[in-house]
Coordinates of C-alpha atoms in Angstrom, one line a residue:
M77 CA 18.6 -22.0 -6.7
I78 CA 20.7 -19.0 -7.8
R79 CA 18.7 -16.7 -10.1
K80 CA 20.3 -13.2 -9.4
L81 CA 22.1 -11.8 -12.4
K82 CA 25.0 -10.3 -10.4
T83 CA 25.6 -13.6 -8.6
L84 CA 25.6 -15.6 -11.8
M85 CA 28.0 -13.2 -13.5
V86 CA 30.4 -13.1 -10.5
I87 CA 30.3 -16.9 -10.2
C88 CA 31.0 -17.4 -13.9
F89 CA 33.9 -14.9 -13.9
V90 CA 35.4 -16.3 -10.7
L91 CA 35.2 -19.9 -11.8
V92 CA 36.8 -19.2 -15.2
N93 CA 39.6 -17.1 -13.7
A94 CA 40.2 -19.5 -10.8
L95 CA 41.0 -22.3 -13.2
F96 CA 43.9 -20.2 -14.6
L97 CA 45.1 -18.5 -11.4
A98 CA 44.8 -21.3 -8.8
G99 CA 47.9 -23.2 -9.9
A100 CA 50.1 -20.1 -10.5
S101 CA 49.3 -18.2 -7.3
Y102 CA 51.6 -20.0 -4.8
A103 CA 54.6 -20.3 -7.2
S104 CA 54.5 -16.6 -7.9
Y105 CA 53.7 -15.4 -4.3
R106 CA 57.2 -14.0 -3.4
Y107 CA 57.8 -12.1 -6.7
F108 CA 55.2 -9.4 -6.6
F109 CA 56.6 -7.4 -3.7
N110 CA 58.9 -5.6 -6.1
F111 CA 56.0 -3.5 -7.3
T112 CA 56.6 0.2 -6.4
S113 CA 54.3 2.3 -4.4
D114 CA 53.6 4.4 -7.5
E115 CA 52.7 1.3 -9.6
I116 CA 50.2 0.2 -6.9
S117 CA 48.7 3.6 -6.8
E118 CA 48.3 3.7 -10.5
T119 CA 46.5 0.4 -10.5
K120 CA 44.2 1.4 -7.7
L121 CA 43.5 4.7 -9.4
S122 CA 42.7 2.9 -12.6
L123 CA 40.1 0.8 -10.7
L124 CA 38.7 3.9 -9.2
N125 CA 38.3 5.5 -12.6
E126 CA 36.5 2.5 -13.8
S127 CA 34.2 2.7 -10.9
A128 CA 33.6 6.4 -11.5
N129 CA 32.7 5.6 -15.1
K130 CA 30.3 2.8 -14.0
L131 CA 28.6 5.2 -11.7
S132 CA 27.8 7.4 -14.7
A133 CA 25.1 5.0 -15.9
F134 CA 23.4 5.2 -12.5
I135 CA 23.6 9.0 -12.3
Q136 CA 22.6 9.5 -15.9
N137 CA 19.6 7.1 -15.4
I138 CA 18.3 9.3 -12.6
S139 CA 19.0 12.6 -14.3
E140 CA 17.3 11.3 -17.5
A141 CA 14.1 10.7 -15.6
G142 CA 14.1 14.4 -14.4
T143 CA 15.0 15.7 -17.9
F144 CA 12.3 13.5 -19.5
I145 CA 9.6 14.9 -17.2
A146 CA 10.8 18.5 -17.6
I147 CA 10.7 18.4 -21.5
D148 CA 7.8 15.9 -21.8
G149 CA 5.2 17.1 -24.3
T150 CA 2.3 16.6 -21.9
V151 CA 4.1 18.7 -19.2
Q152 CA 5.0 21.5 -21.7
E153 CA 1.4 21.5 -23.0
I154 CA 0.0 21.8 -19.5
F155 CA 2.3 24.6 -18.4
G156 CA 1.9 26.3 -21.7
E157 CA -1.9 26.8 -21.4
K158 CA -3.9 29.1 -19.2
L159 CA -5.6 27.3 -16.3
E160 CA -9.4 27.6 -16.9
D161 CA -11.3 26.1 -14.0
P162 CA -11.0 23.6 -11.1
Y163 CA -12.1 20.8 -13.2
R164 CA -9.3 21.4 -15.7
A165 CA -6.9 21.8 -12.8
L166 CA -8.0 18.4 -11.4
L167 CA -7.5 16.7 -14.8
E168 CA -4.0 18.3 -15.1
R169 CA -3.0 17.2 -11.7
N170 CA -4.1 13.6 -12.5
D171 CA -2.2 13.7 -15.8
L172 CA 1.0 14.9 -14.0
K173 CA 0.6 12.2 -11.2
N174 CA 0.1 9.5 -13.8
L175 CA 3.2 10.6 -15.7
V176 CA 5.3 10.6 -12.5
Q177 CA 4.0 7.2 -11.5
N178 CA 4.8 5.8 -14.9
I179 CA 8.4 7.1 -14.8
S180 CA 8.8 5.8 -11.3
S181 CA 7.7 2.3 -12.4
L182 CA 10.3 2.3 -15.2
K183 CA 13.2 3.5 -13.0
E184 CA 13.6 1.0 -10.2
E185 CA 16.3 3.1 -8.6
V186 CA 13.9 6.0 -8.1
Y187 CA 12.2 6.0 -4.7
T188 CA 9.8 9.0 -5.3
I189 CA 9.3 11.9 -7.7
E190 CA 8.0 15.2 -6.5
L191 CA 6.7 18.1 -8.7
Y192 CA 6.9 21.7 -7.3
T193 CA 4.7 24.3 -9.1
D194 CA 2.6 27.4 -8.1
R195 CA 0.1 26.6 -10.9
Y196 CA -2.5 25.4 -8.5
Q197 CA -2.3 28.1 -5.8
A198 CA -5.9 28.9 -6.4
Y199 CA -6.8 25.3 -5.7
P200 CA -4.6 24.3 -2.6
Y201 CA -6.6 21.1 -2.1
L202 CA -4.9 19.7 -5.2
Y203 CA -1.5 19.7 -3.5
D204 CA -0.2 16.4 -2.1
P205 CA 3.2 14.7 -1.5
T206 CA 3.5 14.3 -5.3
I207 CA 2.6 17.8 -6.3
Q208 CA 3.6 20.7 -4.0
P209 CA 3.9 24.5 -4.1
I210 CA 7.3 26.0 -4.9
S211 CA 7.3 27.7 -1.5
S212 CA 7.8 24.3 0.2
L213 CA 11.0 23.9 -1.9
Q214 CA 12.2 27.5 -1.4
E215 CA 12.2 27.2 2.3
K216 CA 15.1 24.7 2.1
A217 CA 18.5 26.3 3.1
W218 CA 20.2 24.9 0.0
F219 CA 17.6 25.9 -2.5
A220 CA 18.5 29.6 -3.2
P221 CA 22.2 29.3 -3.8
F222 CA 21.7 26.1 -5.7
I223 CA 19.0 27.1 -8.1
E224 CA 20.2 30.7 -8.9
N225 CA 23.2 29.3 -10.8
V226 CA 22.0 26.2 -12.6
D227 CA 18.9 24.6 -14.1
N228 CA 19.5 21.2 -12.7
G229 CA 21.7 19.5 -10.2
W230 CA 22.1 17.1 -7.3
V231 CA 21.3 17.7 -3.6
P232 CA 23.4 15.7 -1.1
K233 CA 21.9 13.5 1.6
H234 CA 19.1 15.2 3.4
T235 CA 15.9 14.2 5.2
S236 CA 12.7 14.5 3.2
K237 CA 9.8 16.2 4.9
W238 CA 7.1 14.0 3.4
L239 CA 9.0 10.7 3.4
N240 CA 10.8 11.1 6.7
R241 CA 13.7 9.3 5.1
E242 CA 17.2 10.3 4.1
V243 CA 17.4 10.8 0.4
I244 CA 19.8 12.1 -2.3
S245 CA 17.9 14.1 -4.9
Y246 CA 18.2 15.3 -8.5
I247 CA 16.4 18.6 -9.2
H248 CA 15.5 19.9 -12.7
R249 CA 13.9 23.2 -13.5
I250 CA 10.7 23.1 -15.7
L251 CA 10.4 25.9 -18.2
D252 CA 7.2 26.9 -20.0
Q253 CA 7.0 27.8 -23.7
R254 CA 8.2 31.3 -23.0
G255 CA 11.3 30.2 -21.2
N256 CA 10.0 31.2 -17.7
T257 CA 10.3 28.9 -14.7
A258 CA 7.0 27.0 -14.3
G259 CA 8.2 24.6 -11.6
Y260 CA 10.7 22.0 -10.6
V261 CA 10.9 18.2 -10.6
K262 CA 12.7 16.4 -7.8
I263 CA 13.9 12.8 -8.2
N264 CA 14.5 11.1 -4.8
V265 CA 16.8 8.1 -4.4
L266 CA 17.1 6.6 -0.9
A267 CA 20.5 7.4 0.5
D268 CA 21.0 3.8 1.5
N269 CA 20.3 2.6 -2.0
F270 CA 22.6 5.2 -3.5
L271 CA 25.4 4.1 -1.3
D272 CA 24.6 0.4 -2.1
Y273 CA 25.4 1.1 -5.7
L274 CA 28.8 2.4 -4.8
I275 CA 29.4 -0.6 -2.6
D276 CA 28.6 -2.9 -5.6
T277 CA 31.5 -1.6 -7.6
D278 CA 34.5 -3.8 -8.4
L279 CA 36.8 -1.5 -6.5
Y280 CA 35.0 -1.9 -3.2
E281 CA 34.9 -5.7 -3.6
E282 CA 38.7 -5.6 -4.0
I283 CA 39.7 -3.3 -1.2
K284 CA 36.6 -2.6 1.0
E285 CA 37.8 1.0 1.8
P286 CA 35.7 4.1 2.2
F287 CA 34.4 6.1 -0.8
V288 CA 33.4 9.7 -1.0
L289 CA 31.4 10.8 -4.0
L290 CA 32.0 14.4 -5.2
N291 CA 30.0 16.3 -7.8
T292 CA 31.1 19.4 -9.7
G293 CA 32.6 22.0 -7.3
G294 CA 34.0 19.3 -5.0
K295 CA 30.7 19.0 -3.1
V296 CA 30.1 15.8 -1.1
I297 CA 27.1 13.9 -2.4
A298 CA 27.5 10.5 -0.6
E299 CA 29.8 8.4 1.6
T300 CA 30.0 4.6 2.1
H301 CA 31.3 4.6 5.7
P302 CA 30.8 6.6 8.9
R303 CA 33.4 9.3 8.9
T304 CA 34.2 8.6 12.6
E305 CA 35.7 5.3 11.5
F306 CA 38.2 7.1 9.2
P307 CA 39.3 10.3 11.0
V308 CA 41.5 11.2 8.1
L309 CA 38.4 12.2 6.1
H310 CA 37.9 15.1 8.6
D311 CA 41.1 16.6 7.4
L312 CA 40.0 16.5 3.8
I313 CA 36.4 17.7 4.0
R314 CA 34.9 20.9 5.4
K315 CA 31.2 22.0 5.9
E316 CA 30.1 25.1 4.1
K317 CA 28.6 27.8 6.4
N318 CA 24.8 27.8 6.8
S319 CA 24.5 25.0 4.2
I320 CA 24.1 21.2 4.0
Y321 CA 26.9 21.1 1.5
E322 CA 30.3 19.7 2.5
T323 CA 33.2 20.4 0.1
L324 CA 36.7 19.1 -0.4
L325 CA 39.5 21.4 0.9
P326 CA 40.7 23.9 -1.8
E327 CA 44.1 22.3 -2.1
Y328 CA 42.5 19.1 -3.3
D329 CA 39.5 20.5 -5.1
N330 CA 41.2 20.9 -8.5
L331 CA 42.9 17.5 -8.4
A332 CA 41.7 14.7 -10.8
N333 CA 43.1 11.4 -11.8
H334 CA 45.4 11.9 -8.9
H335 CA 47.1 9.8 -6.1
Q336 CA 49.4 10.9 -3.3
L337 CA 50.4 9.8 0.2
I338 CA 49.1 11.8 3.1
R339 CA 50.0 11.5 6.8
K340 CA 47.6 11.5 9.8
D341 CA 48.8 10.7 13.4
N342 CA 52.0 9.1 12.2
E343 CA 50.1 6.8 9.8
Y344 CA 50.3 7.0 6.1
F345 CA 47.3 6.8 3.8
L346 CA 47.0 6.6 0.0
L347 CA 44.6 9.3 -1.3
L348 CA 43.0 8.5 -4.7
I349 CA 40.9 11.0 -6.7
S350 CA 39.4 9.7 -9.9
E351 CA 39.3 11.5 -13.2
P352 CA 35.9 13.2 -13.8
N353 CA 33.3 10.9 -15.4
Y354 CA 30.7 11.9 -18.0
E355 CA 28.9 14.1 -15.4
Q356 CA 32.2 15.6 -14.2
W357 CA 31.8 13.7 -10.9
R358 CA 34.7 12.2 -9.0
L359 CA 35.3 9.4 -6.5
L360 CA 37.6 10.0 -3.6
Q361 CA 39.1 7.0 -1.7
V362 CA 41.5 6.8 1.3
I363 CA 43.4 3.5 1.8
P364 CA 45.7 2.8 4.8
V365 CA 49.1 2.0 3.3
D366 CA 49.9 -0.8 5.7
E367 CA 46.7 -2.7 4.9
L368 CA 47.4 -2.1 1.2
Y369 CA 50.8 -3.6 1.3
A370 CA 49.7 -6.4 3.7
E371 CA 47.4 -7.6 1.0
M372 CA 49.9 -7.2 -1.8
K373 CA 53.1 -8.4 0.0
G374 CA 54.6 -11.6 -1.3
L375 CA 52.8 -11.5 -4.7
G376 CA 55.1 -11.5 -7.7
F377 CA 55.4 -10.3 -11.2
F378 CA 54.8 -13.9 -12.4
V379 CA 51.2 -13.7 -10.9
L380 CA 50.5 -10.6 -12.9
I381 CA 51.6 -12.2 -16.1
I382 CA 49.6 -15.4 -15.4
G383 CA 46.6 -13.3 -14.3
L384 CA 46.7 -11.2 -17.5
V385 CA 47.0 -14.3 -19.7
A386 CA 44.1 -15.9 -17.8
I387 CA 41.9 -12.8 -18.2
V388 CA 42.7 -12.6 -21.9
L389 CA 41.9 -16.3 -22.4
S390 CA 38.6 -15.9 -20.4
I391 CA 37.4 -12.9 -22.4
P392 CA 35.7 -15.0 -25.1
I393 CA 34.0 -17.2 -22.5
V394 CA 32.8 -14.3 -20.4
Y395 CA 31.7 -12.5 -23.6
G396 CA 29.7 -15.4 -24.7
I397 CA 28.0 -15.7 -21.4
G398 CA 27.3 -12.0 -21.2
R399 CA 25.8 -12.1 -24.7
W400 CA 23.5 -14.9 -23.6
I401 CA 22.4 -12.9 -20.5
T402 CA 21.7 -9.7 -22.4
I403 CA 19.4 -11.2 -25.0
P404 CA 16.3 -10.3 -23.0
I405 CA 17.4 -6.6 -22.8
T406 CA 17.4 -6.5 -26.6
Q407 CA 13.9 -8.0 -26.7
M408 CA 12.7 -5.5 -24.1
V409 CA 14.1 -2.5 -26.1
Q410 CA 12.2 -3.8 -29.2
G411 CA 9.1 -4.1 -27.1
M412 CA 9.5 -0.5 -25.9
N413 CA 9.8 0.7 -29.5
E414 CA 6.5 -1.0 -30.2
V415 CA 4.8 0.7 -27.2
K416 CA 6.2 4.0 -28.5
K417 CA 4.3 3.4 -31.7
G418 CA 1.0 3.0 -29.8
R419 CA 0.9 -0.8 -29.5
F420 CA 0.0 -1.7 -25.9
D421 CA -0.6 -5.4 -26.5
V422 CA 3.2 -6.2 -26.5
K423 CA 4.1 -8.8 -23.8
M424 CA 7.5 -9.9 -22.5
N425 CA 8.1 -13.6 -21.8
H426 CA 9.2 -14.7 -18.3
H427 CA 12.9 -15.4 -17.9
Y428 CA 15.0 -17.7 -15.8
I429 CA 17.1 -14.8 -14.4
E430 CA 15.2 -13.0 -11.6
E431 CA 16.0 -9.4 -12.5
Y432 CA 14.8 -9.9 -16.1
D433 CA 11.7 -11.7 -14.8
I434 CA 10.9 -8.6 -12.6
L435 CA 11.6 -6.2 -15.5
A436 CA 9.3 -8.3 -17.8
E437 CA 6.5 -8.3 -15.2
N438 CA 6.8 -4.5 -14.7
F439 CA 6.8 -4.0 -18.4
N440 CA 3.7 -6.0 -18.9
R441 CA 2.0 -4.2 -16.0
M442 CA 2.9 -0.9 -17.5
T443 CA 1.4 -1.7 -20.9
K444 CA -1.7 -2.9 -19.2
D445 CA -2.0 0.2 -17.1
L446 CA -1.5 2.4 -20.1
A447 CA -4.3 0.6 -22.0
T448 CA -6.6 1.0 -18.9
L449 CA -5.8 4.7 -18.6
L450 CA -6.7 5.3 -22.2
S451 CA -9.9 3.4 -21.8
E452 CA -10.8 5.4 -18.6
L453 CA -10.1 8.7 -20.4
E454 CA -12.5 7.7 -23.3
K455 CA -15.2 6.9 -20.7
E456 CA -14.6 10.3 -19.0
N457 CA -15.1 12.1 -22.3
I458 CA -18.3 10.2 -22.9
F459 CA -19.7 11.1 -19.5
R460 CA -18.9 14.7 -20.1
R461 CA -20.7 14.7 -23.4
E462 CA -23.7 13.0 -21.8
A463 CA -23.8 15.8 -19.2
E464 CA -23.9 18.4 -21.9
V465 CA -26.7 16.5 -23.7
R466 CA -28.7 16.4 -20.4
A467 CA -28.2 20.1 -20.0
L468 CA -29.6 20.7 -23.5
Q469 CA -32.5 18.4 -22.8
S470 CA -33.2 20.3 -19.6
Q471 CA -33.1 23.7 -21.4
I472 CA -35.7 22.7 -23.9
M473 CA -37.9 21.1 -21.3
P474 CA -39.7 18.7 -23.6
H475 CA -42.2 17.4 -21.0
F476 CA -43.3 20.9 -20.0
L477 CA -43.5 22.0 -23.6
Y478 CA -45.7 19.1 -24.6
N479 CA -48.1 19.8 -21.6
T480 CA -48.3 23.5 -22.5
L481 CA -49.0 22.9 -26.1
D482 CA -51.7 20.5 -25.2
M483 CA -53.4 23.2 -23.0
I484 CA -53.1 25.7 -25.8
K485 CA -55.0 23.2 -28.0
W486 CA -57.9 22.9 -25.6
K487 CA -58.0 26.7 -25.0
S488 CA -58.2 27.2 -28.7
L489 CA -61.2 24.9 -28.8
D490 CA -62.9 27.1 -26.2
H491 CA -62.2 30.1 -28.4
D492 CA -60.5 31.9 -25.6
A493 CA -58.1 33.7 -27.9
E494 CA -56.9 36.3 -25.3
T495 CA -55.8 33.6 -22.8
V496 CA -54.2 31.5 -25.6
S497 CA -52.2 34.6 -26.8
E498 CA -51.0 35.3 -23.2
M499 CA -49.9 31.6 -22.7
V500 CA -48.1 31.5 -26.1
N501 CA -46.3 34.8 -25.2
K502 CA -45.1 33.4 -21.9
L503 CA -44.0 30.2 -23.5
S504 CA -42.1 32.1 -26.1
K505 CA -40.3 34.1 -23.4
M506 CA -39.3 30.9 -21.6
L507 CA -37.9 29.3 -24.7
R508 CA -36.1 32.5 -25.7
I509 CA -34.5 32.8 -22.2
G510 CA -33.8 29.0 -22.1
L511 CA -31.9 29.0 -25.4
S512 CA -30.1 32.4 -24.8
G513 CA -28.1 32.2 -28.0
G514 CA -26.1 29.2 -26.7
L515 CA -24.8 31.1 -23.6
K516 CA -24.3 29.1 -20.4
F517 CA -24.8 32.1 -18.0
I518 CA -27.6 34.7 -18.0
R519 CA -28.4 37.7 -15.7
L520 CA -30.4 36.9 -12.6
R521 CA -33.2 39.2 -13.8
D522 CA -33.6 37.1 -16.9
E523 CA -33.7 33.9 -14.8
L524 CA -36.4 35.4 -12.6
E525 CA -38.4 36.4 -15.7
H526 CA -38.1 32.8 -16.9
A527 CA -39.4 31.5 -13.6
K528 CA -42.3 34.1 -13.6
C529 CA -43.4 33.0 -17.1
F530 CA -43.5 29.5 -15.9
M531 CA -45.6 30.5 -12.9
D532 CA -48.0 32.5 -15.1
I533 CA -48.6 29.5 -17.3
Q534 CA -49.2 27.3 -14.2
K535 CA -51.8 29.8 -12.9
Q536 CA -53.7 29.3 -16.2
R537 CA -53.2 25.6 -16.1
L538 CA -54.0 24.7 -12.5
K539 CA -57.2 25.3 -10.5
Q540 CA -55.4 25.9 -7.3
S541 CA -54.7 29.4 -6.0
I542 CA -51.0 30.2 -6.6
Y543 CA -49.2 33.0 -4.7
Y544 CA -45.7 33.6 -6.2
Q545 CA -43.3 36.2 -4.6
V546 CA -39.8 37.4 -5.6
R547 CA -37.7 39.0 -2.9
V548 CA -34.5 39.9 -4.7
P549 CA -32.6 43.2 -4.2
A550 CA -32.3 45.2 -7.4
S551 CA -28.5 45.4 -6.9
L552 CA -28.2 41.6 -7.4
K553 CA -30.3 41.2 -10.5
D554 CA -27.4 42.1 -12.9
L555 CA -25.3 39.3 -11.6
Y556 CA -24.7 36.3 -13.9
I557 CA -25.8 32.8 -12.9
P558 CA -26.1 29.5 -14.8
K559 CA -29.4 29.6 -16.7
I560 CA -32.5 27.6 -15.8
I561 CA -31.6 26.6 -12.3
I562 CA -34.6 28.1 -10.5
Q563 CA -37.5 26.8 -12.6
P564 CA -36.7 23.1 -12.1
F565 CA -37.1 23.5 -8.3
I566 CA -40.3 25.5 -8.7
E567 CA -41.7 22.8 -10.9
N568 CA -40.7 20.1 -8.5
S569 CA -42.4 22.0 -5.6
I570 CA -45.7 22.2 -7.5
K571 CA -45.5 18.6 -8.8
Y572 CA -44.4 16.8 -5.6
G573 CA -45.2 19.3 -2.7
Y574 CA -49.0 19.5 -3.1
D575 CA -52.0 17.3 -3.7
L576 CA -53.2 18.8 -6.9
D577 CA -56.5 16.9 -6.7
K578 CA -57.5 19.1 -3.7
E579 CA -58.2 22.8 -3.3
V580 CA -55.0 24.1 -1.7
E581 CA -53.2 27.4 -1.7
I582 CA -49.7 27.2 -3.2
H583 CA -47.2 29.8 -1.8
L584 CA -43.8 30.0 -3.5
T585 CA -41.1 32.5 -2.7
V586 CA -37.8 33.2 -4.5
S587 CA -35.2 35.3 -2.6
A588 CA -31.5 36.1 -2.9
M589 CA -28.7 37.4 -0.6
I590 CA -24.9 37.7 -0.4
E591 CA -23.3 35.5 2.3
E592 CA -20.2 36.4 4.3
A593 CA -18.0 34.2 2.2
N594 CA -18.9 36.2 -0.9
I595 CA -21.3 33.6 -2.1
L596 CA -24.6 34.3 -3.9
K597 CA -27.4 32.3 -2.3
L598 CA -30.7 31.8 -4.1
T599 CA -33.5 30.4 -2.0
V600 CA -36.7 28.8 -3.2
T601 CA -39.3 28.0 -0.5
D602 CA -42.8 26.5 -0.6
N603 CA -45.6 25.7 1.9
G604 CA -46.1 22.1 0.7
H605 CA -46.1 19.0 2.8
G606 CA -42.3 18.7 2.7
L607 CA -39.8 15.9 2.1
P608 CA -40.3 12.4 3.6
D609 CA -38.2 11.7 6.7
D610 CA -36.1 9.1 4.9
W611 CA -35.6 11.2 1.8
N612 CA -32.1 11.7 0.3
E613 CA -30.7 13.1 -2.9
N614 CA -29.8 9.6 -4.2
Q615 CA -33.6 8.9 -4.5
V616 CA -34.0 11.6 -7.2
N617 CA -34.7 9.9 -10.5
G618 CA -35.5 12.9 -12.7
I619 CA -33.0 14.8 -14.7
G620 CA -34.0 18.3 -13.4
I621 CA -32.3 18.5 -10.0
R622 CA -29.4 16.2 -11.0
N623 CA -28.8 18.3 -14.2
V624 CA -28.7 21.6 -12.2
K625 CA -26.2 20.2 -9.7
E626 CA -23.9 18.8 -12.4
R627 CA -23.9 22.1 -14.3
I628 CA -23.1 24.1 -11.2
W629 CA -20.2 21.7 -10.4
M630 CA -18.9 21.8 -14.0
Y631 CA -19.1 25.5 -14.5
C632 CA -18.5 26.9 -11.0
G633 CA -16.5 24.3 -9.1
D634 CA -17.0 21.7 -6.4
E635 CA -17.3 24.3 -3.6
F636 CA -20.7 25.4 -5.0
D637 CA -23.8 23.2 -4.7
V638 CA -27.5 22.8 -4.0
E639 CA -28.8 22.2 -0.5
I640 CA -32.4 20.9 0.0
S641 CA -34.0 20.7 3.4
N642 CA -37.4 20.8 5.2
L643 CA -38.7 24.0 6.8
P644 CA -39.5 23.9 10.5
D645 CA -43.3 24.1 9.9
N646 CA -44.3 22.9 6.5
G647 CA -42.6 23.1 3.1
V648 CA -39.2 22.7 1.6
K649 CA -36.3 25.1 1.3
V650 CA -33.8 24.9 -1.6
D651 CA -30.5 26.9 -1.3
I652 CA -28.5 27.3 -4.5
L653 CA -24.9 28.5 -3.7
L654 CA -23.2 30.3 -6.6
P655 CA -20.1 32.5 -7.2
I656 CA -20.6 36.2 -7.5
L657 CA -20.1 37.0 -11.3
K658 CA -20.5 40.5 -12.6
E659 CA -20.0 39.4 -16.2
E660 CA -20.6 36.4 -18.4
P661 CA -17.6 34.0 -17.8
Y662 CA -18.1 31.9 -21.0
T663 CA -18.3 32.8 -24.6
K664 CA -20.9 31.4 -27.0
N665 CA -18.4 28.7 -28.0
G666 CA -18.2 27.4 -24.4
V667 CA -14.7 28.8 -23.8
R668 CA -14.0 30.4 -20.4
R669 CA -13.0 34.0 -20.6

């Protein structure tokens, strides 16, 4: 069953014209040879111009994809803002990749889309085949002379490093809001597919001769045949020194809408150069004269008249058929307008023609993916708000506050006013440091004071002997760290590391040092009974440790973390890895400086 659009249109056109041409072909056979060489050339040149104009839609479709990405509001917003932290960089990278994937799904001619930017040089792990540093583009031999003169343009057939395929590419410069170069977008089309589009033109169906596609400046972008099969092309094209570009010889470079006979090895060829299309691109074609006249010989003027009459008479029929075939396109345009308004529930119906059926399926998949992405973004925002809530909960420490207030109550009943005063003072310091005016980072000395107040209260509260030591160099105490990250681990050590129903000595030590990788490492150790052999972090149910890890990841980056392990003898060691910060990185409003 025939479902392809191209096949249906060709069959319909051929059948309609065959009805008018079949009877007149033989009778008019011997009259057409009177056509002059110049008339034949003009006819072929006209077909070549039509093919060049048809090629405009294909070229413009690809260039529009690059232009759309370069001026897209999301892209402009991303490159217009200062990059704050790795988490923001990851979100930006995902937004850019989603935009690229969406554009690729809408442009079936596009093989891949690559973005080149140095925005993420501080986070090289974010680079992948879709987003790459500008340096990987600058190392190409054609880049410098190409990009110095223009903001966009085409690169002829070359081998892609990431794809290991031959591609023809369109490159567009991305400018930020100040007009500076922020990056480049590179649209890749498989070289074979690009040439297939040339082969699909009416002119190639008629003559089956080689094409050469020239852009502005006479540079060769693509060819439909191996040049060795047509040696005459070697006399027309030359390779630029130290470049992948090949250009038309200067004597032909300024010619357009031109035809002439050229001679090669005692054989004549008809050279055709189309007029520039909308993009100022031209098609060049070389036709052996003998083959041209062999096909035309014997046809007469009467065939031309009958053919023209047949074509004129078939126009209403072909027009009616074409109108019927293009109805789904109108429906799809209306659907896209609805999506632009924010309606993602628009669905396209299946169609008998295969190409329209594929477009409808891809359109429906696109609207579904957009709805899913919006839903996931809402969930991600909810998760982030929940993490902030858990941080506030951890700062206030409701469970510890309630226990301490209860102890103050019983001390008051015993009339131990001095002890009560001391405990209330320690608790007040803890709450003051924990709130810290809304700041997310405090000095290490304040964090140590917060932990000491907690230990002093525990000494009043517990019957066990508690020995608490701080071994932190004075030079490190002015560094900034996320607040309340030591006390939760001390509390866990006391709560889970000892049997508080027995008389035991509790030894806790807090130390700090700078590692070789310029990382501040805080270490909390105890002499408790240690972690079970089968223990892992996924078993932690409380909010304390999980909250500390999440805040470190959110504020400092994925490369900083908390490591928990058993000591060789007894006890547990907690290593907290942090960046070295000599000033508060966040304002009171939570904005990174």
